[in-house]
Short mmCIF file of C-alpha atoms in Angstrom, two decimals:
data_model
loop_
_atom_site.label_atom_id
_atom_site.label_comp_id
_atom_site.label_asym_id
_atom_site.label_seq_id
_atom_site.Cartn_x
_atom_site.Cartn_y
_atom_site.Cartn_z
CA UNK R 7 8.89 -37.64 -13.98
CA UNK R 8 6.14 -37.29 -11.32
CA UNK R 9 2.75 -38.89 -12.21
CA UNK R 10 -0.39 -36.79 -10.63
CA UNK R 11 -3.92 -38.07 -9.78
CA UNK R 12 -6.19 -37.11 -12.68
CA UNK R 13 -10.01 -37.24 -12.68
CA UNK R 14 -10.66 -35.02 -15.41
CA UNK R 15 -9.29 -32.95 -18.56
CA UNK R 16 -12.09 -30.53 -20.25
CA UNK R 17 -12.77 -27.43 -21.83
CA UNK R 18 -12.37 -25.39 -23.20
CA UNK R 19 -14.68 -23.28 -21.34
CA UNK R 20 -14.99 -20.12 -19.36
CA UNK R 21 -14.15 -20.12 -15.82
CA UNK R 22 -17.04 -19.69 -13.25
CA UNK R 23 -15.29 -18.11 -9.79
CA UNK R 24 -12.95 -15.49 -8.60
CA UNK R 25 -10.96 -12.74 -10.28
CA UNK R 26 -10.56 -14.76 -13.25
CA UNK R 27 -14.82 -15.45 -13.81
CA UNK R 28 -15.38 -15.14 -17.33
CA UNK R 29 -11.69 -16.76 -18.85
CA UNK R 30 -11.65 -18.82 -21.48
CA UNK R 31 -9.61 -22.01 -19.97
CA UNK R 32 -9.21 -25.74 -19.99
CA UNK R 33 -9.00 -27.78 -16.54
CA UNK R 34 -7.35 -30.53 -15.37
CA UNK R 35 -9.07 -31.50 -12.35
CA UNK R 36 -6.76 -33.69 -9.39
CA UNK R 37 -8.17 -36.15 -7.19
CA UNK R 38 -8.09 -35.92 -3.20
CA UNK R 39 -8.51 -33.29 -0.79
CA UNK R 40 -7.67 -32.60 2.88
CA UNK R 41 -11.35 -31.14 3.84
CA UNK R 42 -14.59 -32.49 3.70
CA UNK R 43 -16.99 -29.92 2.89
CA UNK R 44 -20.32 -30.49 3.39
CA UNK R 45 -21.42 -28.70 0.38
CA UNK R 46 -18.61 -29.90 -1.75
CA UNK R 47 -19.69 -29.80 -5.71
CA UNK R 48 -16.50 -32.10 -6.49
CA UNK R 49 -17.54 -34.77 -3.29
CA UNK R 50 -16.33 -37.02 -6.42
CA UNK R 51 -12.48 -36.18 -6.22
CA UNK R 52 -12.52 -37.17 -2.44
CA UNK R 53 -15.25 -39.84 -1.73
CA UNK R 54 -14.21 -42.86 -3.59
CA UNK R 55 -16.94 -42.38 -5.71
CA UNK R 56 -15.02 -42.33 -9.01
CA UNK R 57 -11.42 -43.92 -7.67
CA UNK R 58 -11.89 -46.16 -10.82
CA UNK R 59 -11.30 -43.02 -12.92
CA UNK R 60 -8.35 -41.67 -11.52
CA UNK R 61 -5.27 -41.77 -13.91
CA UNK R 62 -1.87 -41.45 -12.81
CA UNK R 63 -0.09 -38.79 -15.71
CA UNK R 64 2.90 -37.58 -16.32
CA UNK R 65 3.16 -34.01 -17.08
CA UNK R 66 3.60 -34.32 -21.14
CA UNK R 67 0.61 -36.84 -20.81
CA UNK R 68 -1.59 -34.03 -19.36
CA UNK R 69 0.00 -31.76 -21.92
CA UNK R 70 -0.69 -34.11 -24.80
CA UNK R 71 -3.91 -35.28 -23.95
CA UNK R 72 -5.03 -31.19 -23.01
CA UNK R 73 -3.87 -30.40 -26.98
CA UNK R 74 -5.94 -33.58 -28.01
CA UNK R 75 -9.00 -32.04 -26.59
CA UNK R 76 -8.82 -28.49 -26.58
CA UNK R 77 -6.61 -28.40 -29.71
CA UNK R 78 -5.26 -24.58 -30.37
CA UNK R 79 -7.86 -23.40 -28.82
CA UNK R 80 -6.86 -22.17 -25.11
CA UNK R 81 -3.41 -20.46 -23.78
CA UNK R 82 -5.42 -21.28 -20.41
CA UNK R 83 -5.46 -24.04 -17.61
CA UNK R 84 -6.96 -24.29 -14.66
CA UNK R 85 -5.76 -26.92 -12.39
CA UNK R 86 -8.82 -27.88 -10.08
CA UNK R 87 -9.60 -30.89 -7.33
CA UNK R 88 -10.21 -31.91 -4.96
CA UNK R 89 -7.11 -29.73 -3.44
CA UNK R 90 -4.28 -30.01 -6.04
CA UNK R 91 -2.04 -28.07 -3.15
CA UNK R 92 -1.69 -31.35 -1.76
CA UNK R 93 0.38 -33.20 -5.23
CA UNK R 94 3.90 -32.10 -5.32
CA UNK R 95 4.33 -33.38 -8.52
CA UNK R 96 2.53 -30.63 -10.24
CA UNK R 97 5.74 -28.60 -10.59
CA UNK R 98 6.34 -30.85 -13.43
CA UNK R 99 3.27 -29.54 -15.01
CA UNK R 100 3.73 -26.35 -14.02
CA UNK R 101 7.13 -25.76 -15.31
CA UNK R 102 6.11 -27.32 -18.62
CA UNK R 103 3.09 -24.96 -19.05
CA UNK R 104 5.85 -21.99 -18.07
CA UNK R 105 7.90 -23.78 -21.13
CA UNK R 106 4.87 -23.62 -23.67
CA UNK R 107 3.62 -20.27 -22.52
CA UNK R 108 0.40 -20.88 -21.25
CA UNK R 109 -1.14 -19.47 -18.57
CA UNK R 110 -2.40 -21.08 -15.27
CA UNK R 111 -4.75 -20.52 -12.16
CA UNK R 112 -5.43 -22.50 -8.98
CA UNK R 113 -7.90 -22.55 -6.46
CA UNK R 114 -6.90 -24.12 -2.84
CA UNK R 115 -8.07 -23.68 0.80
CA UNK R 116 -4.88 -22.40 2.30
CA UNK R 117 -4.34 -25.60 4.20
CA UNK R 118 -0.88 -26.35 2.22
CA UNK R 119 1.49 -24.65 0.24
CA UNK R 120 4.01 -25.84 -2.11
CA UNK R 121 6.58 -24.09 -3.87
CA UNK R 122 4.99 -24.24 -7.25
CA UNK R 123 2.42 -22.00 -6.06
CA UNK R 124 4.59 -19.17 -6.46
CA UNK R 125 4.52 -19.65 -10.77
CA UNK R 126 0.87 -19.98 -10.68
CA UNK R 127 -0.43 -16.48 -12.77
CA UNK R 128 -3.85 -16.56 -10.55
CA UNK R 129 -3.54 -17.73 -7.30
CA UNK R 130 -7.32 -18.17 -5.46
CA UNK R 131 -7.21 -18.98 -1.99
CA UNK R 132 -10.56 -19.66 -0.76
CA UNK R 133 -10.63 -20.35 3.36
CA UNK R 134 -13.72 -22.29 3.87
CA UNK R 135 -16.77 -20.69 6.23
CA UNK R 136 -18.70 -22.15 9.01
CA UNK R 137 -21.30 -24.06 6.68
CA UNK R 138 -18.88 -26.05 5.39
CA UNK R 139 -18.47 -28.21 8.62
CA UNK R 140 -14.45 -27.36 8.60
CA UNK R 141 -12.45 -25.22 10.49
CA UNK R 142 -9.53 -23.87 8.64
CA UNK R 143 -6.28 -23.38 10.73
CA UNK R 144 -5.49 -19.52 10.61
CA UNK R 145 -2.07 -19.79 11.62
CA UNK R 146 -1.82 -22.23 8.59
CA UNK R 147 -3.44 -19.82 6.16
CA UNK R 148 -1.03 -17.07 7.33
CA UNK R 149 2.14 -19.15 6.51
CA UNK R 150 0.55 -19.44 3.58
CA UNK R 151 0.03 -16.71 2.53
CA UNK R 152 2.78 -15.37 3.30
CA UNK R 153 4.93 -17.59 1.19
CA UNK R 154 3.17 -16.59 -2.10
CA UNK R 155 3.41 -14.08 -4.41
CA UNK R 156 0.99 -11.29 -3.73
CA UNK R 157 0.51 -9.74 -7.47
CA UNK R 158 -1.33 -13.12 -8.63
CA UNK R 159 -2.88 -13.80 -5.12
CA UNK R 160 -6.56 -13.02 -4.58
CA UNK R 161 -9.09 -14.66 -1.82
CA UNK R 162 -12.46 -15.83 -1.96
CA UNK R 163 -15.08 -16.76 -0.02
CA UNK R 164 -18.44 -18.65 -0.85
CA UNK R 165 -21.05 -17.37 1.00
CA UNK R 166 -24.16 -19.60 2.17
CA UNK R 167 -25.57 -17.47 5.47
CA UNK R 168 -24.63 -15.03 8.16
CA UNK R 169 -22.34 -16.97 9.56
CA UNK R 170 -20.06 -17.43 6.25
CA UNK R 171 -20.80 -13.64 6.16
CA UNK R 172 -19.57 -12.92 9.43
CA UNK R 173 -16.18 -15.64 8.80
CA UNK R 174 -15.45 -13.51 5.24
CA UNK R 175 -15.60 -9.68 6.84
CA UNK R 176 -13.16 -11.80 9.54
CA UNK R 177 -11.30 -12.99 6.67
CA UNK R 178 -11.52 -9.43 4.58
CA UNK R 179 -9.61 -7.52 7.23
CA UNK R 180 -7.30 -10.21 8.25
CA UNK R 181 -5.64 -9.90 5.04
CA UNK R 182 -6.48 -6.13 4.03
CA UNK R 183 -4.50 -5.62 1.47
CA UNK R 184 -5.12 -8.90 -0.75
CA UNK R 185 -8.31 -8.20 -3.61
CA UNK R 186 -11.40 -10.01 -2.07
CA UNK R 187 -14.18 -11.87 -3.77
CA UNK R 188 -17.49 -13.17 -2.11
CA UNK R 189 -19.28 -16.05 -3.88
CA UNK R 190 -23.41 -16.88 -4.04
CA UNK R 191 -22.96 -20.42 -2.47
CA UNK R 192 -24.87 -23.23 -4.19
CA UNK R 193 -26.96 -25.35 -1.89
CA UNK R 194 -28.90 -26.83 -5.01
CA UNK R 195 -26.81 -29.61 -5.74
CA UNK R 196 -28.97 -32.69 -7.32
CA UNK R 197 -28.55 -33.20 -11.25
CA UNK R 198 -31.66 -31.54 -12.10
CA UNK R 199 -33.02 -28.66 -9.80
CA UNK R 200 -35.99 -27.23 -11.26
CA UNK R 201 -35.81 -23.03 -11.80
CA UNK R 202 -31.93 -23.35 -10.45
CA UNK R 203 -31.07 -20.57 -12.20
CA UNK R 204 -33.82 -18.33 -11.04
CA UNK R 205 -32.87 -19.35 -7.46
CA UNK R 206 -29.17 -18.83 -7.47
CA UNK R 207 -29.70 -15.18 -8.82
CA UNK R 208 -32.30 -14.55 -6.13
CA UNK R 209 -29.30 -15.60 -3.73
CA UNK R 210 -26.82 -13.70 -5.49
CA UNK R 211 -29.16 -10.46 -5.49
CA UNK R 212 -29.49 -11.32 -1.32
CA UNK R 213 -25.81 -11.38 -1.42
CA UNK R 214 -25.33 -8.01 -3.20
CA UNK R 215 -27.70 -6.26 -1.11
CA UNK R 216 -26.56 -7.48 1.92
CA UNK R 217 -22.54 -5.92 0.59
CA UNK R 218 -24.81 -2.97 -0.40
CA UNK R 219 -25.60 -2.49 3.23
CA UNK R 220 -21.91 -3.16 4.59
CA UNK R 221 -19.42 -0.34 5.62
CA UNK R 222 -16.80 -3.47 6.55
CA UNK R 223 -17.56 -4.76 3.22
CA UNK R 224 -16.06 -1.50 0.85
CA UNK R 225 -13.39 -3.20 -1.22
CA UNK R 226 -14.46 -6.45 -2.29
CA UNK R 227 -16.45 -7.85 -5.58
CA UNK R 228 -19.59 -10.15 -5.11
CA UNK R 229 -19.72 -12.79 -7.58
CA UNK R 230 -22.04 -15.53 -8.76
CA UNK R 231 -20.81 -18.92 -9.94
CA UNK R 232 -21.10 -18.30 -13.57
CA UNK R 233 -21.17 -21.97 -14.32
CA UNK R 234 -23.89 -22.76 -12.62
CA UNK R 235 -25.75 -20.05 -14.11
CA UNK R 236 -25.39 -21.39 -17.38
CA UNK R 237 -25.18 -25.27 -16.81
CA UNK R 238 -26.42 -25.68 -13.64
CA UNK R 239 -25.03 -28.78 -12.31
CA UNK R 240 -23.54 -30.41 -15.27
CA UNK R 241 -20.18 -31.96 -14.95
CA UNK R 242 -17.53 -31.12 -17.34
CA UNK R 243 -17.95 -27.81 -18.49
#
């Protein structure tokens, strides 16, 4: 059996982004990723920061060790990174979650696909704007795309200033028919940012109004990131 790259196993807890904000869920977060996003919250899956943490698990060892901490408590995972699009061996995982009925999302950029994908129950593709120092490859996100399923597929986009505005109306009507989220970006990323809640709503409400104003902007939702609302920076939650 395929080992994966594991940093992390937690929860349970609710999840903070996309169509599925507000699930209860556990995560099992991957290391590595193929971007480098300047204001990455999980710099720590990619940077060699915690390399010394990463455990190489089998599927049933991720199984076990999610029952061991979130008991009977969650029907739930979300499998997190990093990009976990990149680890082939999570079809293992996958298919033993599909075994043990419990439901799973994923969030990746859009820069690889793998066939597991397709039994993911939500699918969040997030394409990553201008302030992220990247440049996503659109013929790559259209391949994509186009090879999953479209009832569990949503995309998302975190928003930090006009231009990530201007990329996600771009990114809206490429793909017209897929449901749309914008995200409140997070540029307050130190372990203790004093009123941080306070200023990500004040961004959020920017956010809103600026939809508000919109008539490219008509069928999308404009989120927060929940978990930062609640515990700020904190890892692990």
């Amino acid at each position: 059996m395929a080992k994966i790259p594991v940093l992390e196993v937690f929860g349970p807890t609710i999840q903070g982004e996309g169509r599925v904000i507000g699930r209860k869920t556990m995560f099992v977060r991957t290391a590595g990723c193929d971007y480098r996003c300047s204001w990455c919250d999980s710099a720590f899956t990619w940077d060699g920061s915690a390399k010394e943490d990463i455990r190489l698990l089998t599927a049933e060892e991720i199984y076990e060790e999610l029952l061991e901490v979130g008991g009977n408590h969650f029907n739930h995972v979300t499998i997190s990174g990093g990009n976990p699009a990149l680890i082939k061996g999570i079809q293992d995982l996958v298919d033993l979650f599909e075994e043990k009925n419990i439901y799973t999302a994923l969030e990746t950029q859009g820069s690889k696909f793998q066939p597991w994908m397709t039994q993911i129950n939500d699918l969040t593709i997030s394409p990553k704007p201008p302030s992220s120092m990247m440049k996503p490859n659109l013929n790559t996100l259209d391949s994509v795309i186009d090879q999953c399923v479209h009832d569990t597929l949503n995309l998302k986009v975190v928003i930090f200033n006009e231009e990530d505005y201007e990329f996600a109306t771009m990114i809206h009507h490429r793909y017209p028919s897929i449901p749309f989220y914008l995200q409140v970006g997070n540029p307050y990323l130190e372990d203790e940012v004093e009123n941080h809640t306070d200023k990500l709503l004040e961004r959020y409400e920017e956010l809103v109004d600026r939809v508000m104003e919109s008539d490219e902007m008509n069928h999308v939702y404009v989120l927060p990131q929940l978990h930062t609302l609640l515990w700020s920076n904190k890892k692990g939650v």
